[in-house]
Short mmCIF file of C-alpha atoms and ligand atoms in Angstrom, two decimals:
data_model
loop_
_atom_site.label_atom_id
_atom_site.label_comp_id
_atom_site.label_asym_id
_atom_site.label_seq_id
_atom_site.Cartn_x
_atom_site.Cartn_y
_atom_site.Cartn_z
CA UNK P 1 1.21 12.80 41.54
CA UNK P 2 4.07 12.37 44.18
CA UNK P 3 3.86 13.82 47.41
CA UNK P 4 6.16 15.04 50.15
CA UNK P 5 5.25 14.71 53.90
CA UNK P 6 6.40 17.21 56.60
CA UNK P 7 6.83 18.33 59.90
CA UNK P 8 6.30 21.75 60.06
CA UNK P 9 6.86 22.39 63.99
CA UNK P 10 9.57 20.03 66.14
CA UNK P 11 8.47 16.54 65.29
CA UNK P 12 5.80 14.67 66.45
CA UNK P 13 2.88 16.10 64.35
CA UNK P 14 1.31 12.94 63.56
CA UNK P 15 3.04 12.57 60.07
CA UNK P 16 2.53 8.69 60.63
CA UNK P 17 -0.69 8.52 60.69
CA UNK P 18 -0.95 11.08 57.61
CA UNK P 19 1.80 9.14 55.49
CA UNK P 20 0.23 5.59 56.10
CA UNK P 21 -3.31 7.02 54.57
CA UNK P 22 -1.74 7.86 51.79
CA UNK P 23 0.82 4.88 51.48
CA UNK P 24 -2.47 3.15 50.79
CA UNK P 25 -2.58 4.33 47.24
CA UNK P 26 1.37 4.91 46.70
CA UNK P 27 3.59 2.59 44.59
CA UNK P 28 6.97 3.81 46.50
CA UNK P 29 7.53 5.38 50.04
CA UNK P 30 11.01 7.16 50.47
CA UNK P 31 11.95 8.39 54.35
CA UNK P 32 14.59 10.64 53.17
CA UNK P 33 16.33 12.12 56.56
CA UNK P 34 16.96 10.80 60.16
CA UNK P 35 17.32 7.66 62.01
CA UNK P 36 15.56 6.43 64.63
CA UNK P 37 15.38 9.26 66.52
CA UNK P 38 12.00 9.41 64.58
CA UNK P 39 8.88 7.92 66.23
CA UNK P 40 5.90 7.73 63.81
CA UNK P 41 2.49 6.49 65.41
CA UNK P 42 0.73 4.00 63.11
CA UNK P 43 -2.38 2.12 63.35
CA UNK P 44 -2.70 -0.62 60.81
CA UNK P 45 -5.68 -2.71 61.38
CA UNK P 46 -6.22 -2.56 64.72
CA UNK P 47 -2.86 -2.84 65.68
CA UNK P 48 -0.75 0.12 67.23
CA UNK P 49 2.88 0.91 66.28
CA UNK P 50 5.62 2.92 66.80
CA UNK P 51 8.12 2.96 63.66
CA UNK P 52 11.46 4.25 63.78
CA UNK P 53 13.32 3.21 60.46
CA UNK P 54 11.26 1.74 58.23
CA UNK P 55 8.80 3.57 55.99
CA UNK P 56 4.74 3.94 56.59
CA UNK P 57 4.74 2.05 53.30
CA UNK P 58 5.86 -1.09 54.72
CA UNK P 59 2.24 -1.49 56.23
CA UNK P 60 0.97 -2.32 52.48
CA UNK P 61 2.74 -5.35 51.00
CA UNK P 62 3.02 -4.02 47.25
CA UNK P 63 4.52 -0.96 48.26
CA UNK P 64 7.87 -0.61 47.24
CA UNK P 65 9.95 0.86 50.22
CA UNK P 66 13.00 3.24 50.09
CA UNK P 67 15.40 4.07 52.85
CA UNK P 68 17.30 6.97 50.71
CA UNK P 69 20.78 8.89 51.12
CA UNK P 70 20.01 11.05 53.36
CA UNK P 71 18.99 8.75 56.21
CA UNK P 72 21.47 7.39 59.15
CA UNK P 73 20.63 3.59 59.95
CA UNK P 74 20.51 1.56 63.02
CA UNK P 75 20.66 -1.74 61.36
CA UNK P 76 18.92 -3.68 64.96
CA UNK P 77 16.19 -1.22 64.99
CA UNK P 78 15.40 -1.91 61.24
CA UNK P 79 15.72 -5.72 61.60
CA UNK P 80 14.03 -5.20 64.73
CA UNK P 81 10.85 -3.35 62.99
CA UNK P 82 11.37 -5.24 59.99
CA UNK P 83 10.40 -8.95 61.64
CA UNK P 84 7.79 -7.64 63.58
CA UNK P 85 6.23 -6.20 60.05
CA UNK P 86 6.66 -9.48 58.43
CA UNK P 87 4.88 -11.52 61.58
CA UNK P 88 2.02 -8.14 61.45
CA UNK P 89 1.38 -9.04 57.73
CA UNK P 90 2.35 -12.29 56.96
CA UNK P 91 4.81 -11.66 54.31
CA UNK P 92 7.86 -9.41 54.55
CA UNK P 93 7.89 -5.62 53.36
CA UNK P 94 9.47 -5.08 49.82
CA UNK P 95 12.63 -3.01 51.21
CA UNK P 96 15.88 -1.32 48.88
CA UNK P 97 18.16 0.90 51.18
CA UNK P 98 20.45 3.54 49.37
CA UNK P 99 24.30 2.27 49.64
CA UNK P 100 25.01 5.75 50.10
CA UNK P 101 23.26 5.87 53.85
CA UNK P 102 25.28 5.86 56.98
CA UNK P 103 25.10 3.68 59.78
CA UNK P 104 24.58 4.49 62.84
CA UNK P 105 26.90 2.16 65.25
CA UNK P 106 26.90 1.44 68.53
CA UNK P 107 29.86 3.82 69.41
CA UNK P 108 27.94 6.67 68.36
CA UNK P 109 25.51 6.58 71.39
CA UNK P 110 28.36 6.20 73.56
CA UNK P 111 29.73 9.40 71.81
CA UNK P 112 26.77 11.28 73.23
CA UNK P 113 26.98 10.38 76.33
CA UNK P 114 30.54 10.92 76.70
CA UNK P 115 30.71 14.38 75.04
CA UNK P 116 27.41 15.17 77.05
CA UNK P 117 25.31 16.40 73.76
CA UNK P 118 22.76 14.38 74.67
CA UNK P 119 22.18 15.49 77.86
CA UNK P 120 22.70 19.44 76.93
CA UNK P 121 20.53 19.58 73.78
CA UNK P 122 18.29 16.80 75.23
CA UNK P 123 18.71 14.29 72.22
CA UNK P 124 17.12 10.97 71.69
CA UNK P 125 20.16 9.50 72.76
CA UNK P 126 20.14 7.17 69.73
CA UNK P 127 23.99 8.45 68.08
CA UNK P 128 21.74 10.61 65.51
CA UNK P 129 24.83 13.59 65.96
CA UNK P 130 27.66 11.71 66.10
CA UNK P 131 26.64 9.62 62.88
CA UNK P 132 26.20 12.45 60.59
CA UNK P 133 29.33 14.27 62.21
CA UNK P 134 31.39 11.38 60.92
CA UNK P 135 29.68 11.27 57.61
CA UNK P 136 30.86 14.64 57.04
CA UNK P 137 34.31 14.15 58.80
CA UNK P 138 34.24 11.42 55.95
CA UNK P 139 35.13 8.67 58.41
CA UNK P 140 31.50 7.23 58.30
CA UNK P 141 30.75 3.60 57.51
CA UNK P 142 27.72 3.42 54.88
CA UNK P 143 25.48 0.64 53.70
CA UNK P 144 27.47 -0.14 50.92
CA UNK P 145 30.57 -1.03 52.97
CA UNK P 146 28.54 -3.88 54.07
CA UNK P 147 28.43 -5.52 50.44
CA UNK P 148 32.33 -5.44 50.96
CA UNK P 149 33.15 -7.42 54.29
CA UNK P 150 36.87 -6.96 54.63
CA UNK P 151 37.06 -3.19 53.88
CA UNK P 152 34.09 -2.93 56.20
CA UNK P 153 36.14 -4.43 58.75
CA UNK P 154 39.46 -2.06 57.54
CA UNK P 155 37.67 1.14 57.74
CA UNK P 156 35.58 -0.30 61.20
CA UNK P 157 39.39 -0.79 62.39
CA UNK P 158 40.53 2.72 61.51
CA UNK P 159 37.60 4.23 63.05
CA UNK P 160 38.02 1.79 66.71
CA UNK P 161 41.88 2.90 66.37
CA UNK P 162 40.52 7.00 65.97
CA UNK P 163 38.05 6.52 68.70
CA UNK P 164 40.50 4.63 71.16
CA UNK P 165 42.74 7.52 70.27
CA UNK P 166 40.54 9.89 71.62
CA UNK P 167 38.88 8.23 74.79
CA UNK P 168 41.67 6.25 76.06
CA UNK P 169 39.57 5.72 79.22
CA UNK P 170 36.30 5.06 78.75
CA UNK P 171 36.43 1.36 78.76
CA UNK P 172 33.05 0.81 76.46
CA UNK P 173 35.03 2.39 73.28
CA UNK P 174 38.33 0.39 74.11
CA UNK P 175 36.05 -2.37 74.80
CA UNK P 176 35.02 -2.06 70.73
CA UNK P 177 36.46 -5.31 68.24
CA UNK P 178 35.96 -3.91 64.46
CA UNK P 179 35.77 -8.06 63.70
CA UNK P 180 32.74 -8.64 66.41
CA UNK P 181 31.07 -5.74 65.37
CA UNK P 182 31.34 -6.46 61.48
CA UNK P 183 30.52 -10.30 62.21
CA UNK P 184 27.25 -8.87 63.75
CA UNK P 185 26.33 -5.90 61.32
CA UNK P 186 26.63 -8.51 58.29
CA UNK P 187 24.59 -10.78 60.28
CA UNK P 188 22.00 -8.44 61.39
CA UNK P 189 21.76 -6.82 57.80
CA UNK P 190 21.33 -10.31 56.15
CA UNK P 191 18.06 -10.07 54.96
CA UNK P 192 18.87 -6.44 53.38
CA UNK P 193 22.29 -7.23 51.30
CA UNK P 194 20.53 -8.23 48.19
CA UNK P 195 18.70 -4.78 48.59
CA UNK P 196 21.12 -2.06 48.54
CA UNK P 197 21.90 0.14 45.42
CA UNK P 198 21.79 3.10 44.13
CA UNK P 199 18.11 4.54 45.35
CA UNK P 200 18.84 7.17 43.82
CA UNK P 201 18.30 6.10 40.04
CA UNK P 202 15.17 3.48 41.67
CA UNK P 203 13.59 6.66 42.44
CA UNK P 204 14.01 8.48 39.69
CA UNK P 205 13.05 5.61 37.85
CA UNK P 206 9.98 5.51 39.58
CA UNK P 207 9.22 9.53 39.20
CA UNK P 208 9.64 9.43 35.43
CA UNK P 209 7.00 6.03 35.24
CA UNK P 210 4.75 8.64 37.20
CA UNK P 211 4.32 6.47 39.95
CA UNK P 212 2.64 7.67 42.59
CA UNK P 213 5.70 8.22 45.24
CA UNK P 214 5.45 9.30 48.77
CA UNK P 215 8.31 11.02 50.84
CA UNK P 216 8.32 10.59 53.85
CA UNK P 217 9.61 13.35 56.38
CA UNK P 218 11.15 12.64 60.27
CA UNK P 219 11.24 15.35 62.52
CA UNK P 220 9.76 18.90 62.28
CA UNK P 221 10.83 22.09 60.40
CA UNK P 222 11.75 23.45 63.65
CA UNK P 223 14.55 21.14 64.17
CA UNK P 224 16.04 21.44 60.86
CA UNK P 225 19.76 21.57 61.10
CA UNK P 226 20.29 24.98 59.00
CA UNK P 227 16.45 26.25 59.73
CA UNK P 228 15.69 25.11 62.93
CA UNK P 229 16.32 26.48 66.20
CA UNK P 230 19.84 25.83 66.26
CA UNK P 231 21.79 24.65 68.16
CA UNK P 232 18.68 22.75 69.61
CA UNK P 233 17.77 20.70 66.57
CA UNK P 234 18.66 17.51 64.78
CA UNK P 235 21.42 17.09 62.68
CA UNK P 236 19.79 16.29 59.31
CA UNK P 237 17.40 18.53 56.48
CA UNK P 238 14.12 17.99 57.65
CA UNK P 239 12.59 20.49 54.98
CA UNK P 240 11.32 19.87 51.39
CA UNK P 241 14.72 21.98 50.14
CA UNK P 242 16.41 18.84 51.92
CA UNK P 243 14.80 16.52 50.36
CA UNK P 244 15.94 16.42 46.73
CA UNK P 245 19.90 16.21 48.47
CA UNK P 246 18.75 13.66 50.41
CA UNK P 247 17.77 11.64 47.77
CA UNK P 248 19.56 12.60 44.93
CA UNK P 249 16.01 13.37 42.89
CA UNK P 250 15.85 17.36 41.28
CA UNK P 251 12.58 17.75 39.97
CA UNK P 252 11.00 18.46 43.03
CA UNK P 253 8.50 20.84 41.26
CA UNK P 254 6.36 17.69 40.60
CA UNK P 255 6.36 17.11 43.92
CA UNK P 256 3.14 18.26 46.21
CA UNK P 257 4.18 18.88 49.61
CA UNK P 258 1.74 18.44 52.42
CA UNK P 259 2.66 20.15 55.56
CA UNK P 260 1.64 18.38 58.96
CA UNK P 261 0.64 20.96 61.69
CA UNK P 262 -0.43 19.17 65.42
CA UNK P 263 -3.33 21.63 66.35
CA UNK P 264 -1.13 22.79 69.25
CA UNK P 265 2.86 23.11 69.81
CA UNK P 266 4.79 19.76 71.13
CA UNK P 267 8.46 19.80 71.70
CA UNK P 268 11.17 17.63 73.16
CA UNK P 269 14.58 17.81 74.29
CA UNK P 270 15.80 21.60 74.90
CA UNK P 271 15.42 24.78 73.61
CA UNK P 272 13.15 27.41 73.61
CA UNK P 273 9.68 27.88 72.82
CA UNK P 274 8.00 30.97 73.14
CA UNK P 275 4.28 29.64 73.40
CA UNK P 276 5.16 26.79 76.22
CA UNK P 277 2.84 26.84 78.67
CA UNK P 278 2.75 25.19 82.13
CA UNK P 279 0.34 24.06 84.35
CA UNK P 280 -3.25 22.74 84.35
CA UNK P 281 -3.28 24.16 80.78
CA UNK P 282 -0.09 22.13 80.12
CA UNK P 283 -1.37 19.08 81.63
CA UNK P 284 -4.31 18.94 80.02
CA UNK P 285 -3.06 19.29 76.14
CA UNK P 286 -0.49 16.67 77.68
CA UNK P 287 -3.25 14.19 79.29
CA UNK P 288 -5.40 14.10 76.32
CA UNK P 289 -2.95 14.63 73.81
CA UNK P 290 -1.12 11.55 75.21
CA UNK P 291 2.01 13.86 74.45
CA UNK P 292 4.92 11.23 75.68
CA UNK P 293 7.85 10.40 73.16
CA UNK P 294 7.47 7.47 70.89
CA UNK P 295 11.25 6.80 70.79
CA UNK P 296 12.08 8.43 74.46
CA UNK P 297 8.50 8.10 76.72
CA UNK P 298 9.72 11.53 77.63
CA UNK P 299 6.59 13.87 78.41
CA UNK P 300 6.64 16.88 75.81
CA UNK P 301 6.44 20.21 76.44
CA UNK P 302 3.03 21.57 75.25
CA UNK P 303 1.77 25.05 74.24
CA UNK P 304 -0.34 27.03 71.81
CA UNK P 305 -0.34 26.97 68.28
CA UNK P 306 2.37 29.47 66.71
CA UNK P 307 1.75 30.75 63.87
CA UNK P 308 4.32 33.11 63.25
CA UNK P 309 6.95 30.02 63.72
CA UNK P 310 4.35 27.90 61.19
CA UNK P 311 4.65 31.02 58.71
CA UNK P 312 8.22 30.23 58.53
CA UNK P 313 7.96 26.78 58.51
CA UNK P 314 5.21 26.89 55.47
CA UNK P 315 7.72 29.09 53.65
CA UNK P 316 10.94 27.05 53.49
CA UNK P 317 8.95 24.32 52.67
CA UNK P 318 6.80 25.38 49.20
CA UNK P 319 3.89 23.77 50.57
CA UNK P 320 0.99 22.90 48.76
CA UNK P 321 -1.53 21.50 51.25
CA UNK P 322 -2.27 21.70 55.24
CA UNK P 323 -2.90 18.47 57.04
CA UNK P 324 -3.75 19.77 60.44
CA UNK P 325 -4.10 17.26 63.13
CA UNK P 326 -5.01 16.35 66.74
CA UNK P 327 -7.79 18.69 66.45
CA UNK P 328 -10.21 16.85 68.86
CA UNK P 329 -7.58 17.16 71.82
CA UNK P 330 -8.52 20.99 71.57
CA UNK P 331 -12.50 20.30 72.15
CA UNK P 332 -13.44 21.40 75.68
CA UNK P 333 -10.73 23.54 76.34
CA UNK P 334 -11.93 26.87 78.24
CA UNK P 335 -9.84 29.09 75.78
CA UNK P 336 -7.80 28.59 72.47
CA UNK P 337 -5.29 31.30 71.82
CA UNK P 338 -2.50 31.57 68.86
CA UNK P 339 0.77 33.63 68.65
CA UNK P 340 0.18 35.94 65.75
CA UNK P 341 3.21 37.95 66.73
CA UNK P 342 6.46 38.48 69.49
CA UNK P 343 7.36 41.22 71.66
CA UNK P 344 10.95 41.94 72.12
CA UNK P 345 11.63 44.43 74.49
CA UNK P 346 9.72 47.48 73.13
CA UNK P 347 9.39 45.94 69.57
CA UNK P 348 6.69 43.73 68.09
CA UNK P 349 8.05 41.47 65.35
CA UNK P 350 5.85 38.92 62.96
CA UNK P 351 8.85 36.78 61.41
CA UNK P 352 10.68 34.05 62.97
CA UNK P 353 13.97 34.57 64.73
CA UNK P 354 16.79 32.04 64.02
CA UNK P 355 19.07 33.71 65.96
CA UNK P 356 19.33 32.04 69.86
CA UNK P 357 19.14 35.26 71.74
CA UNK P 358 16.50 36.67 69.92
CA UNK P 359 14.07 33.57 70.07
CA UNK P 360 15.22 33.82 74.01
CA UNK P 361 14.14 37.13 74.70
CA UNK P 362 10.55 36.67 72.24
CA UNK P 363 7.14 37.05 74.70
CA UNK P 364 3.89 35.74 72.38
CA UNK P 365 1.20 38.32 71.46
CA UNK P 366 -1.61 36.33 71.62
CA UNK P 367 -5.18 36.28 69.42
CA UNK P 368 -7.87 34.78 70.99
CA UNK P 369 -9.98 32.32 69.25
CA UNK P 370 -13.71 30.48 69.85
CA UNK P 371 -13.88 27.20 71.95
CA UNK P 372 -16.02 24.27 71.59
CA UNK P 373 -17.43 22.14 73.91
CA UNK P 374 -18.51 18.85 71.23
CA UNK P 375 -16.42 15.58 70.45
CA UNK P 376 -15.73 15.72 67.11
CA UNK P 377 -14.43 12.49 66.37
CA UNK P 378 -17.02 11.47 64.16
CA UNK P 379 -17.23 14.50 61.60
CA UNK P 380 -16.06 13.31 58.21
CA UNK P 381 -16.59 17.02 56.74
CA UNK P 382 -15.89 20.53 57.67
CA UNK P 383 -18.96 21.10 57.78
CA UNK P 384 -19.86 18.63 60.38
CA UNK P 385 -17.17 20.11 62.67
CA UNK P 386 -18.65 22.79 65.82
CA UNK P 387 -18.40 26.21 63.54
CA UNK P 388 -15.61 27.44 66.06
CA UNK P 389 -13.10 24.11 65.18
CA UNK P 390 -14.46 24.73 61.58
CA UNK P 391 -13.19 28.83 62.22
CA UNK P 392 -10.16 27.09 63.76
CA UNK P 393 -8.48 25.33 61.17
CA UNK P 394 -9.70 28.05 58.36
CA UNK P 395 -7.85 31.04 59.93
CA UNK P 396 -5.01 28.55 59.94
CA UNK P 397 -5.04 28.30 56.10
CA UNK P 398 -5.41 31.65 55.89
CA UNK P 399 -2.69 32.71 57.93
CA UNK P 400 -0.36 30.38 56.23
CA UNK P 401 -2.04 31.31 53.06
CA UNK P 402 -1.92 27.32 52.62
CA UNK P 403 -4.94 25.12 51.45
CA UNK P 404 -6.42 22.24 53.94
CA UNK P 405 -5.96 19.25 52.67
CA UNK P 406 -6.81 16.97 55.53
CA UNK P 407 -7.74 17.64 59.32
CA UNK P 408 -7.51 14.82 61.79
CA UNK P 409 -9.80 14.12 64.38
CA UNK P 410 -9.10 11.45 66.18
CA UNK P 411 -6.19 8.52 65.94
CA UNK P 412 -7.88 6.11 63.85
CA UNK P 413 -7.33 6.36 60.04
CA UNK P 414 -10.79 6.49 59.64
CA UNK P 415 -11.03 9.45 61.91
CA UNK P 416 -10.20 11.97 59.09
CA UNK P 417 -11.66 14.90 57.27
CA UNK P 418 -10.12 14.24 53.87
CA UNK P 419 -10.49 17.83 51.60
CA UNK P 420 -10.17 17.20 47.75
CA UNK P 421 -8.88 13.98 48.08
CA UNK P 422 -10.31 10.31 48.36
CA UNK P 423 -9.64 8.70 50.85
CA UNK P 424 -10.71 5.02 50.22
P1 IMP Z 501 18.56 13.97 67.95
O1 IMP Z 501 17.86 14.02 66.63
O2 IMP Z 501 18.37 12.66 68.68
O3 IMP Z 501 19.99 14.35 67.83
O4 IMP Z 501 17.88 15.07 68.91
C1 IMP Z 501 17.99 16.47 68.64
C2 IMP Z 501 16.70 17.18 69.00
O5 IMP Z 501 15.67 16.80 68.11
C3 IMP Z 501 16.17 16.85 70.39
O6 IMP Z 501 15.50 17.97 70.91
C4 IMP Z 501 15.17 15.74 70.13
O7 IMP Z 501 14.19 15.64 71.15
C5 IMP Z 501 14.58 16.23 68.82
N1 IMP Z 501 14.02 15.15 67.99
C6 IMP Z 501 14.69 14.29 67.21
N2 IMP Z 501 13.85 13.47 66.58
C7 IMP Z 501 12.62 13.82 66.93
C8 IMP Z 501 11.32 13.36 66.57
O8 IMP Z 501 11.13 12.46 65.77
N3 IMP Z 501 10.27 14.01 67.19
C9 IMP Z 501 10.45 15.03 68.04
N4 IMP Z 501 11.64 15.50 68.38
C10 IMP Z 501 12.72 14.90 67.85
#
């Protein structure tokens, strides 16, 4: 069975440690949206590491690796990741990137911090925007151009020219040479030429061979481009009704898809977020958490769990399992609340607002749960777990009217309750 991996808040779940348990028994691993604005925690043996382009898959040498469509590449960061895989495992990860991805070049950084989008929607600051604007603009440069150096360099030219155009004064983009920066995009993507096709039919392939096949989600439902909290989100589909677009596959009713819930609410970068809280509360989900950006360092804003934002979240995404994790971070605390509902004004409302003004203007109605004071790193069952994390995660399910299908308890992959699944 093949099986879809997602955010289902604003990123930084802990869908890396989730996806690299089950990359273990996968033939293929597909990250289908995103760039390296993605940071996805990984321990592999031992060894910690923060991933930004390449698959969880790469971790096991026989899996088969897929960087589909939908995806906007930083060729330096995936060379980057790529040789320190290869050193980690002593052979290098089997890799095939769609020809139909964009690439993200080093102009499109600059174009944040010129236009100031990165600054007002607090982005990663790694050209995520300004890649997939000009892949719909249709002046985008795509994998594929680099199989064909001299139109890469024409179409790098008319894009310089365009750009030059535009900011006739900021001396970085006049700075730009289309012939440098082909000369070091075909050098940096050397090891990737032979490897780029049309991922579209590989994964198909793969799909109708019932392979086992693992997508693999960046970011949250939250920040979903048409879903999200606009205009605070990324610029891709982060949602399982994104996926089969982003990879060109259709028979996505084959497809399980695992939802990834953090126990509590992160979020980076701007916007709002009706169960933030501040203070020693804060700090401590923070602290313990160790709730700093992979990709940024930036500390995350922390709060309770929201279910009524989850509920919409578990909805757009047709999910067929819960993997909730981080739940040890909540032991000790002196209360646990979730947001079962908002208050505007005078009226109480139980779906999620998309609108700005109305997510602005939404105060939480709170439902208080049970604490625990125990660790609980070592349970390997529910039924090991204190009976008020055990009460936890079940109204969870319930509310999302969503089966468990793992709950994480500490970082190590071994520090999992795995629910009708095995997980050696
Ligand atoms: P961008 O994707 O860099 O354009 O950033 C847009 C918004 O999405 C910002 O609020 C980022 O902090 C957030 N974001 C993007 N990628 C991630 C991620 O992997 N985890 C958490 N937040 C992210």
């Amino acid at each position: 069975m093949s099986t879809a991996i997602l955010g289902m808040q604003w990123g930084d779940e802990g869908k890396g440690k989730i996806t690299h348990l089950l990359a273990k028994k996968a033939e293929m691993v597909v990250r289908f949206n995103g760039g390296p604005n993605a940071g996805h925690t990984v321990i592999d043996r031992g060894v910690k590491f923060g991933t930004h382009q390449i698959p969880a898959g790469a971790f096991y040498p026989g899996v088969q690796c897929i960087l589909a469509s939908g995806m906007v590449i930083d060729m330096s960061v995936l060379r980057a990741e790529y040789e320190t895989l290869t050193g980690h495992l002593g052979q290098s990860p089997q890799m095939f990137i769609s020809e139909n991805a964009h690439l993200i070049l080093p102009y499109h950084p600059m174009l944040e911090e010129l236009e100031g989008s990165g600054a007002h929607i607090g982005t990663t600051r790694r050209g995520i925007g300004p890649a997939y604007r000009d892949k719909a603009a249709r002046v985008g440069i795509r994998v594929g151009d680099l199989r064909h150096p001299s139109k890469l360099r024409d179409r790098l030219n008319q894009r310089i020219d365009l750009l030059r155009q535009t900011w006739p004064k900021a001396s970085e983009i006049t700075a730009l040479s289309a012939d440098r920066l082909a000369g070091d995009l075909l050098n940096i993507a050397q090891p990737f030429l032979e490897s780029i096709g049309d991922a579209a039919s590989v994964i198909r392939t793969a799909l109708r061979q019932d392979q086992r096949v693992l997508f693999e989600g960046a970011q949250g439902a939250l920040l979903d481009l048409d879903f999200g909290t606009y205009p605070y989100v990324t610029s891709s589909s982060t949602t399982f009704a994104g996926l089969s677009n982003a990879t060109g596959v259709t028979a996505t009713e084959t497809i399980d898809s695992i939802g990834v819930v953090k126990a509590y609410t992160t979020r980076v970068g701007e916007g709002h977020f009706p169960t933030e809280l501040s203070g020693k509360i804060e700090n401590r989900l923070r602290e313990r958490g160790g709730e700093f950006g992979v990709t940024t360092g930036r500390p995350r804003r922390c709060g309770w769990l929201d279910l009524v934002a989850l509920k919409h979240a578990a909805t757009l995404n047709r999910l067929t399992g819960l993997a909730i994790t981080k739940l040890d971070v909540l032991s000790g605390m002196e209360e646990i609340k979730v947001c079962r509902a908002y208050r505007i004004g005078e009226r109480k409302i139980v779906r999620f607002p998309l609108g700005e003004e109305e997510l602005a203007h939404c105060e939480p109605i709170y439902e208080t749960l049970a604490c625990w004071k125990e660790e609980i790193q070592t349970a390997r069952t529910l039924d090991a777990l204190p009976s008020a994390a055990h009460n936890y995660v079940d109204h969870i399910s319930q509310v999302l009217e969503v089966p468990l299908t793992m709950v994480s308890v500490g970082p190590a992959p071994e520090e999992t309750i795995a629910i009708g699944f095995d997980r050696s």
